Coordinates of C-alpha atoms in Angstrom, one line a residue:
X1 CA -90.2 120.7 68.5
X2 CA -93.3 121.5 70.6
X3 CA -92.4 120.0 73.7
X4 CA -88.9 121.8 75.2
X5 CA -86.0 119.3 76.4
X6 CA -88.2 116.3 75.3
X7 CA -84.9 114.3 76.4
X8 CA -85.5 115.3 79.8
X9 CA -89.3 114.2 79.8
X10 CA -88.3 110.8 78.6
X11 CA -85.2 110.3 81.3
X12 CA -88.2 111.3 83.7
X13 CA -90.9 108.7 82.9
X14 CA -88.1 106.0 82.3
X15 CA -87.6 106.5 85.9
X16 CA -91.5 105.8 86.3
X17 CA -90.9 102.3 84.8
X18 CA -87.8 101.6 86.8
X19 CA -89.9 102.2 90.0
X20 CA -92.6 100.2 88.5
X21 CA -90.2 97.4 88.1
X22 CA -89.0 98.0 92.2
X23 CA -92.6 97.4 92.8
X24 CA -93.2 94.5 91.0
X25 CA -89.8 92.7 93.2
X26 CA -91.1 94.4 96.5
X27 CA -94.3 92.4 95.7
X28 CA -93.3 89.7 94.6
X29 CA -94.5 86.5 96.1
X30 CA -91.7 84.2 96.8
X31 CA -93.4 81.2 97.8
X32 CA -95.2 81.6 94.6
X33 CA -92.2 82.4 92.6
X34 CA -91.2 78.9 93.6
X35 CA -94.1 76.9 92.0
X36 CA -94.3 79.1 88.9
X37 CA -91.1 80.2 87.8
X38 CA -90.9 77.7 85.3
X39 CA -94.2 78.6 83.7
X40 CA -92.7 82.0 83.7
X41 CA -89.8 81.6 81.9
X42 CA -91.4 79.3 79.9
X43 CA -94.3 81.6 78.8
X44 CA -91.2 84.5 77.9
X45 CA -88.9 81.8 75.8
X46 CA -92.0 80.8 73.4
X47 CA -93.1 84.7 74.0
X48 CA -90.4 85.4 72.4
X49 CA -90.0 83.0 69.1
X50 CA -93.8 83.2 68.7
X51 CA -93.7 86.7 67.4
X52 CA -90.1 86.5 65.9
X53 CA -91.0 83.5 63.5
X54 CA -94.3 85.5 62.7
X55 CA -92.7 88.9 61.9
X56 CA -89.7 86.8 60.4
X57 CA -92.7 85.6 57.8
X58 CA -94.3 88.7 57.2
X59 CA -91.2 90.6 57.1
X60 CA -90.0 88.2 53.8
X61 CA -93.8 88.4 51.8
X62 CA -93.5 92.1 52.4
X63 CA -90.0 92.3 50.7
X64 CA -87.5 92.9 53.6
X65 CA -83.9 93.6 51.6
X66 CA -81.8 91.3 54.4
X67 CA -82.4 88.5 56.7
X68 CA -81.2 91.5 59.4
X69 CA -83.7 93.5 58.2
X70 CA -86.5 90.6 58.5
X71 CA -85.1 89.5 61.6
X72 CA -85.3 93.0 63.1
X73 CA -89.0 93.3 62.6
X74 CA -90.3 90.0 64.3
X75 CA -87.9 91.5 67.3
X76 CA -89.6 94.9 67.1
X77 CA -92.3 92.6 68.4
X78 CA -91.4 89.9 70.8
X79 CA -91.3 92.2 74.3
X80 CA -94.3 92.3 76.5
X81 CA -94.4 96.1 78.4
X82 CA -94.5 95.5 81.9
X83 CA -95.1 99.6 81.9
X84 CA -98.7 98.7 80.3
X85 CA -99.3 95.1 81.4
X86 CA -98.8 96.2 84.6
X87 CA -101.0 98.9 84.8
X88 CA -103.7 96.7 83.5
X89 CA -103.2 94.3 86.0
X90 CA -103.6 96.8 88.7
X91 CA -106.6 98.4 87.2
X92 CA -108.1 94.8 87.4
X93 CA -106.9 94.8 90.8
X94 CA -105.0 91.2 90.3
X95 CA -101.5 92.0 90.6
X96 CA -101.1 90.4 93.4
X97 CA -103.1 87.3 92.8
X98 CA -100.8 83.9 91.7
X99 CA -101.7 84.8 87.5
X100 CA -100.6 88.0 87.9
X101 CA -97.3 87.0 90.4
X102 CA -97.0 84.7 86.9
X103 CA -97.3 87.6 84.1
X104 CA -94.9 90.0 85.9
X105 CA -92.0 87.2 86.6
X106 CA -92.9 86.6 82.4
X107 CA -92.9 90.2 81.5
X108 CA -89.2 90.5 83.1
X109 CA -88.0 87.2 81.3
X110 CA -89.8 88.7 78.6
X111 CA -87.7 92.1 78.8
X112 CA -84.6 90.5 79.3
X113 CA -84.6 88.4 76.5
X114 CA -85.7 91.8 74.4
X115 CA -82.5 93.3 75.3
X116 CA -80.2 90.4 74.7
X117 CA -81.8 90.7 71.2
X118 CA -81.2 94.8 70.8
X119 CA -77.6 93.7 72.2
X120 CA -77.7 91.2 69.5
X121 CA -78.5 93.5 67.3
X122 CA -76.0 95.7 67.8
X123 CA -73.1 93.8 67.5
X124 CA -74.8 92.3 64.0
X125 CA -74.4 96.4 62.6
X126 CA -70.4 96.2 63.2
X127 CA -68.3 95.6 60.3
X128 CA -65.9 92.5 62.3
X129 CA -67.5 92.3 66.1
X130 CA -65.7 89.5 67.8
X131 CA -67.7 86.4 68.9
X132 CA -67.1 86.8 72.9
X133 CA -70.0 90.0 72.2
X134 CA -72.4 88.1 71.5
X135 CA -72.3 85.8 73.8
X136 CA -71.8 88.5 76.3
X137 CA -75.6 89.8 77.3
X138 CA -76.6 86.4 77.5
X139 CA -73.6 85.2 79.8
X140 CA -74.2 88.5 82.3
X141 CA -78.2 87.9 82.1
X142 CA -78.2 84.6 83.4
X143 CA -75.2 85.3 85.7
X144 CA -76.7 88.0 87.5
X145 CA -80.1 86.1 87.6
X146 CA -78.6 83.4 89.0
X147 CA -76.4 85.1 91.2
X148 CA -78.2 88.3 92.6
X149 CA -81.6 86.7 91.9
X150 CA -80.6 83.7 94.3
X151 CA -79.3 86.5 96.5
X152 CA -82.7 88.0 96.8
X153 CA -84.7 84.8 97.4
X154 CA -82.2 83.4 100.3
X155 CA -80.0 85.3 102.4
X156 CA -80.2 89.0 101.7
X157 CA -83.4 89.7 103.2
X158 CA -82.7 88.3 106.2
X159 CA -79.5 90.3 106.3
X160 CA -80.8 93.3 105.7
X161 CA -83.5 92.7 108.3
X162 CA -81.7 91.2 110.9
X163 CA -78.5 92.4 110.7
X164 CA -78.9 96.2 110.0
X165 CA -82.7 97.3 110.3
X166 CA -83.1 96.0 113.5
X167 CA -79.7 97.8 114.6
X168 CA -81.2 100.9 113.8
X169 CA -83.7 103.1 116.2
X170 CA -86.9 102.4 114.8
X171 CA -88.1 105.7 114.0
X172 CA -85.0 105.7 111.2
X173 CA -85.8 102.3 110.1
X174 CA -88.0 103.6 106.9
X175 CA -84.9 105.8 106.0
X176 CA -82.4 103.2 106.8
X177 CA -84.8 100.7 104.1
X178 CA -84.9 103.4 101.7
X179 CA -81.5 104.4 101.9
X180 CA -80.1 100.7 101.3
X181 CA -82.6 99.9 98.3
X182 CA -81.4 103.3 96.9
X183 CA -77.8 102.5 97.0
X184 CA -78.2 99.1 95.9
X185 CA -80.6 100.6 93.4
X186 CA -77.7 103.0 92.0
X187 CA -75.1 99.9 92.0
X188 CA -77.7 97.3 90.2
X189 CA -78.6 99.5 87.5
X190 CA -75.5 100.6 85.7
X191 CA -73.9 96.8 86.6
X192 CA -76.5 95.8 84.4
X193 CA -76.1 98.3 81.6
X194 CA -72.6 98.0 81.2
X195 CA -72.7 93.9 81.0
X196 CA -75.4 94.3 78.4
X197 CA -78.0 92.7 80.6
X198 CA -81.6 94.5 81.2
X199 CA -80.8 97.6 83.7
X200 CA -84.9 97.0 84.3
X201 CA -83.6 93.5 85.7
X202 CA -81.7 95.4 88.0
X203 CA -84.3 97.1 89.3
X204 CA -86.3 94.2 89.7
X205 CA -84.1 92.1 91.4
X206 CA -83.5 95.6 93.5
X207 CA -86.9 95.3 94.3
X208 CA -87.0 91.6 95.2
X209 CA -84.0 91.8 97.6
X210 CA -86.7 93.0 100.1
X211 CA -89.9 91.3 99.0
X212 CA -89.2 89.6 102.2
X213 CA -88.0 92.2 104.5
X214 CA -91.5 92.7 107.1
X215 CA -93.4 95.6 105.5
X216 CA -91.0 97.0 103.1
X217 CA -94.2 96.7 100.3
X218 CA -96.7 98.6 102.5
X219 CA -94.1 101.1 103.3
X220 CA -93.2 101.2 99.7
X221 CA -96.6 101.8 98.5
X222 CA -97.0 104.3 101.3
X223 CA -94.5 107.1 100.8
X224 CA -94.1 106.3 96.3
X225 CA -97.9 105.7 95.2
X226 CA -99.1 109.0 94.4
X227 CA -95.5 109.9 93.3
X228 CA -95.6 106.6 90.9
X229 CA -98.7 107.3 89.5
X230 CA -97.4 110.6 87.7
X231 CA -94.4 109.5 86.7
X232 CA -96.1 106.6 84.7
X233 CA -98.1 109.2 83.4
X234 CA -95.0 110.8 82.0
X235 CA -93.8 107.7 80.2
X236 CA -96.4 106.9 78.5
X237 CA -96.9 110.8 77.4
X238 CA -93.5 110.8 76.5
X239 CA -91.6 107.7 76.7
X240 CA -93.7 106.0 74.4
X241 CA -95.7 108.7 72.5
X242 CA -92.8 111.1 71.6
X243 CA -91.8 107.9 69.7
X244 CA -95.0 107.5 67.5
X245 CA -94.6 108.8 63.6
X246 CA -98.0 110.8 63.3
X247 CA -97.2 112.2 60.0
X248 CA -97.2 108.8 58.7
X249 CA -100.5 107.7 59.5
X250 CA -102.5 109.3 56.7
X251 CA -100.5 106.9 54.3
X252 CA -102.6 103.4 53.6
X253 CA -99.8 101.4 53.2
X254 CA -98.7 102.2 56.2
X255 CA -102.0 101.8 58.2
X256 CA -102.5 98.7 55.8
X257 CA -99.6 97.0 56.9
X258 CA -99.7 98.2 60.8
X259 CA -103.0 95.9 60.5
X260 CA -100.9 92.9 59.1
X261 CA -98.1 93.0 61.6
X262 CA -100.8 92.8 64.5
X263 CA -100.6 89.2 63.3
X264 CA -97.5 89.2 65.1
X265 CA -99.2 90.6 68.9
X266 CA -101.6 88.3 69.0
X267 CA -99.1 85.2 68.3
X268 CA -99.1 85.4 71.9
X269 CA -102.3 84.5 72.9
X270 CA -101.8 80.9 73.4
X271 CA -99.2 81.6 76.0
X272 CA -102.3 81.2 78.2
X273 CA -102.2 78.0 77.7
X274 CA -98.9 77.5 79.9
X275 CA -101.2 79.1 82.9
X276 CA -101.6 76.2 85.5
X277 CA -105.0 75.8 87.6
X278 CA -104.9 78.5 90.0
X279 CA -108.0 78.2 91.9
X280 CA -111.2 75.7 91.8
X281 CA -114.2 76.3 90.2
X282 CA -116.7 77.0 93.3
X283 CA -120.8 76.0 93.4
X284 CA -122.1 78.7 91.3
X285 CA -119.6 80.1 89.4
X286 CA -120.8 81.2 85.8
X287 CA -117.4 81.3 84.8
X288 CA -114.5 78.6 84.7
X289 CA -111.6 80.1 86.8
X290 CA -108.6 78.3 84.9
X291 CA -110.2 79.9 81.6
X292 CA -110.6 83.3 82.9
X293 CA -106.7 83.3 84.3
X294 CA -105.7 81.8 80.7
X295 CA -107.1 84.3 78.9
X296 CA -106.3 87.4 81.3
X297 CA -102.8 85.9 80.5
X298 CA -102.7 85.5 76.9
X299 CA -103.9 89.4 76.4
X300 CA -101.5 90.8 79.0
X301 CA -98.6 88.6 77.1
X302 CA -100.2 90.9 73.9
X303 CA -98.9 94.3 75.4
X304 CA -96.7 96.1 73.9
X305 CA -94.9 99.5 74.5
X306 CA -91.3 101.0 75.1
X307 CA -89.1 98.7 74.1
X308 CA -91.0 97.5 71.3
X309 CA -90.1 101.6 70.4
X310 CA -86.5 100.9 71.3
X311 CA -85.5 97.6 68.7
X312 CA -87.3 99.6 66.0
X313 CA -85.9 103.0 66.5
X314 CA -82.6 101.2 66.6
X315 CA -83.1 99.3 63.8
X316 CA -84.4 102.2 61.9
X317 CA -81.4 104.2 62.8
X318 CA -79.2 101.9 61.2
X319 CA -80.8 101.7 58.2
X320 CA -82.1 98.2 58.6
X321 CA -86.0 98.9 56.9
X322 CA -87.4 102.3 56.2
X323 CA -89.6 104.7 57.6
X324 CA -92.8 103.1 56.5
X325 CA -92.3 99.8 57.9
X326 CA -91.3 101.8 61.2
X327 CA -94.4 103.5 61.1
X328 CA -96.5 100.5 60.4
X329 CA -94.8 98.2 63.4
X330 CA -95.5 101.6 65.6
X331 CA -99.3 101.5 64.7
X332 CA -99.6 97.7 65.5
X333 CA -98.1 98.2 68.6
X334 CA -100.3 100.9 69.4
X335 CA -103.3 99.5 68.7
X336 CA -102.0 96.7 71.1
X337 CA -102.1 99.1 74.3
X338 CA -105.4 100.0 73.5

């Protein structure tokens, strides 16, 4: 009630992570792609069942009234943010490097597979849903991964660079660039919404379509930065915090338990382990590189933020555990961005 049209404020720094996603395709390192994707999507599967299983566990000793219920807790938990991930990874300034290439490409397996489970979710509420939904988000995921994402990789860049940037008089190349990955950025988005894949997918895979057009990142970073910065400012002020229960937090039950469930965050540290050797351990080196990118791994696979926020709003909406248990998986996943 303190904050006017808080609706608005949300829409606004959802459109911070959607840009953040652009980046992180814009950026991304094919080549690099190549050799790790496999890690990658390995490292989101497990991320996934680890904290499932985990919450799954805790859910049941804590008395969860339904295997829906149960089931809807260890999924409160199983996204990695790429919103706070990857502003850690930027702070750190290794982004760019191979391990952080390899947490992003997770992060967006990790998201995907987050909203095939909300779309699971959804159609588990209904009273007689028919078995074609849900199959449906998985079928559209992995079709518009293969499809688009191959897209992206091969032929597309090339197109747009050959075929219409260097058509057009270079001083309205930049607008041309930003024109196309706006349109293709309006047409990916909702594609993905209404299939019930990830519309964050589409703005990856948005952004990837010119990770190998010649400059499209510097220009990128150029003219949306500063403008980036503040709107990631906005959703974590609002995307994420207009989401957390306050009130709740004097109860010790609730704090108690938000303590417990951090059991399930940190089920993902061994996901470091998938991390391949990066880089050789040079004369001198205090520190072993291979450890250093494992663990840098394992605590970015920890974060957790807005759609964490989403799977248990939505399952508190529907009635599936109460407000304490909400509360308590909203104080674990806090204490995980910290």
């Amino acid at each position: 009630d303190f904050v006017p049209y808080p609706e608005a404020l949300v829409l606004i720094g959802e459109i911070g992570l959607i840009t953040l996603l652009l980046e992180a395709g814009i950026e991304l390192d094919v080549a690099q792609l190549r050799e790790t994707g496999a890690k990658a999507l390995a490292i989101g599967l497990t991320g996934t069942v680890l904290p499932l299983a985990v919450g799954l566990g805790l859910a049941i000793a804590q008395g969860a009234t339904s295997m829906k219920s149960a089931l809807a807790v260890g999924a409160s938990f199983s996204p990695t943010s790429l919103g706070v991930a990857g502003s850690a990874l930027k702070s750190g300034k290794i982004a760019d490097t191979p391990v952080g290439q390899l947490i992003v490409a997770a992060c967006v397996v990790d998201d995907i597979l987050a909203l095939i489970l909300l779309s699971i979710f959804q159609v588990l509420v209904k009273d007689s849903p028919s078995i074609i939904e849900y199959f449906l988000p998985i079928i559209s995921s992995v079709g518009f991964l293969i499809v688009l994402g191959g897209s992206a990789v091969t032929w597309m860049p090339k197109f747009i660079e050959n075929r219409i940037l260097a058509k057009v008089p270079e001083n309205y190349r930049d607008f041309t660039m930003f024109s196309i990955m706006a349109l293709m950025l309006s047409a990916y988005l909702p594609l993905m919404y209404y299939t019930k894949a990830s519309y964050l997918m589409g703005a990856f895979l948005t952004g990837c379509s010119f990770a190998l057009v010649d400059g499209a990142y510097k220009k990128f970073m150029h003219k949306m930065h500063d403008v980036m910065i503040w709107l990631l400012r906005v959703f974590f002020a609002a995307s994420i915090g207009f989401q957390v229960p306050v009130t709740l937090y004097s109860d010790p039950y609730v704090v108690g338990w938000g303590f417990i469930m951090y059991a399930c965050i940190i089920a993902k540290m061994p996901l470091g382990l998938y991390v391949p050797q990066f880089e050789d351990k040079r004369e001198g080196q205090t520190y072993n590189p291979l450890t250093r990118d494992r663990l840098i791994t394992g605590l970015s696979m920890t974060c957790r933020g807005e759609m964490s926020f989403i799977i248990a709003s939505f399952a508190l909406g529907e009635g599936l555990f109460p407000a304490k248990i909400y509360a308590a998986i909203t104080w674990a996943v806090l204490l995980s961005c910290i």
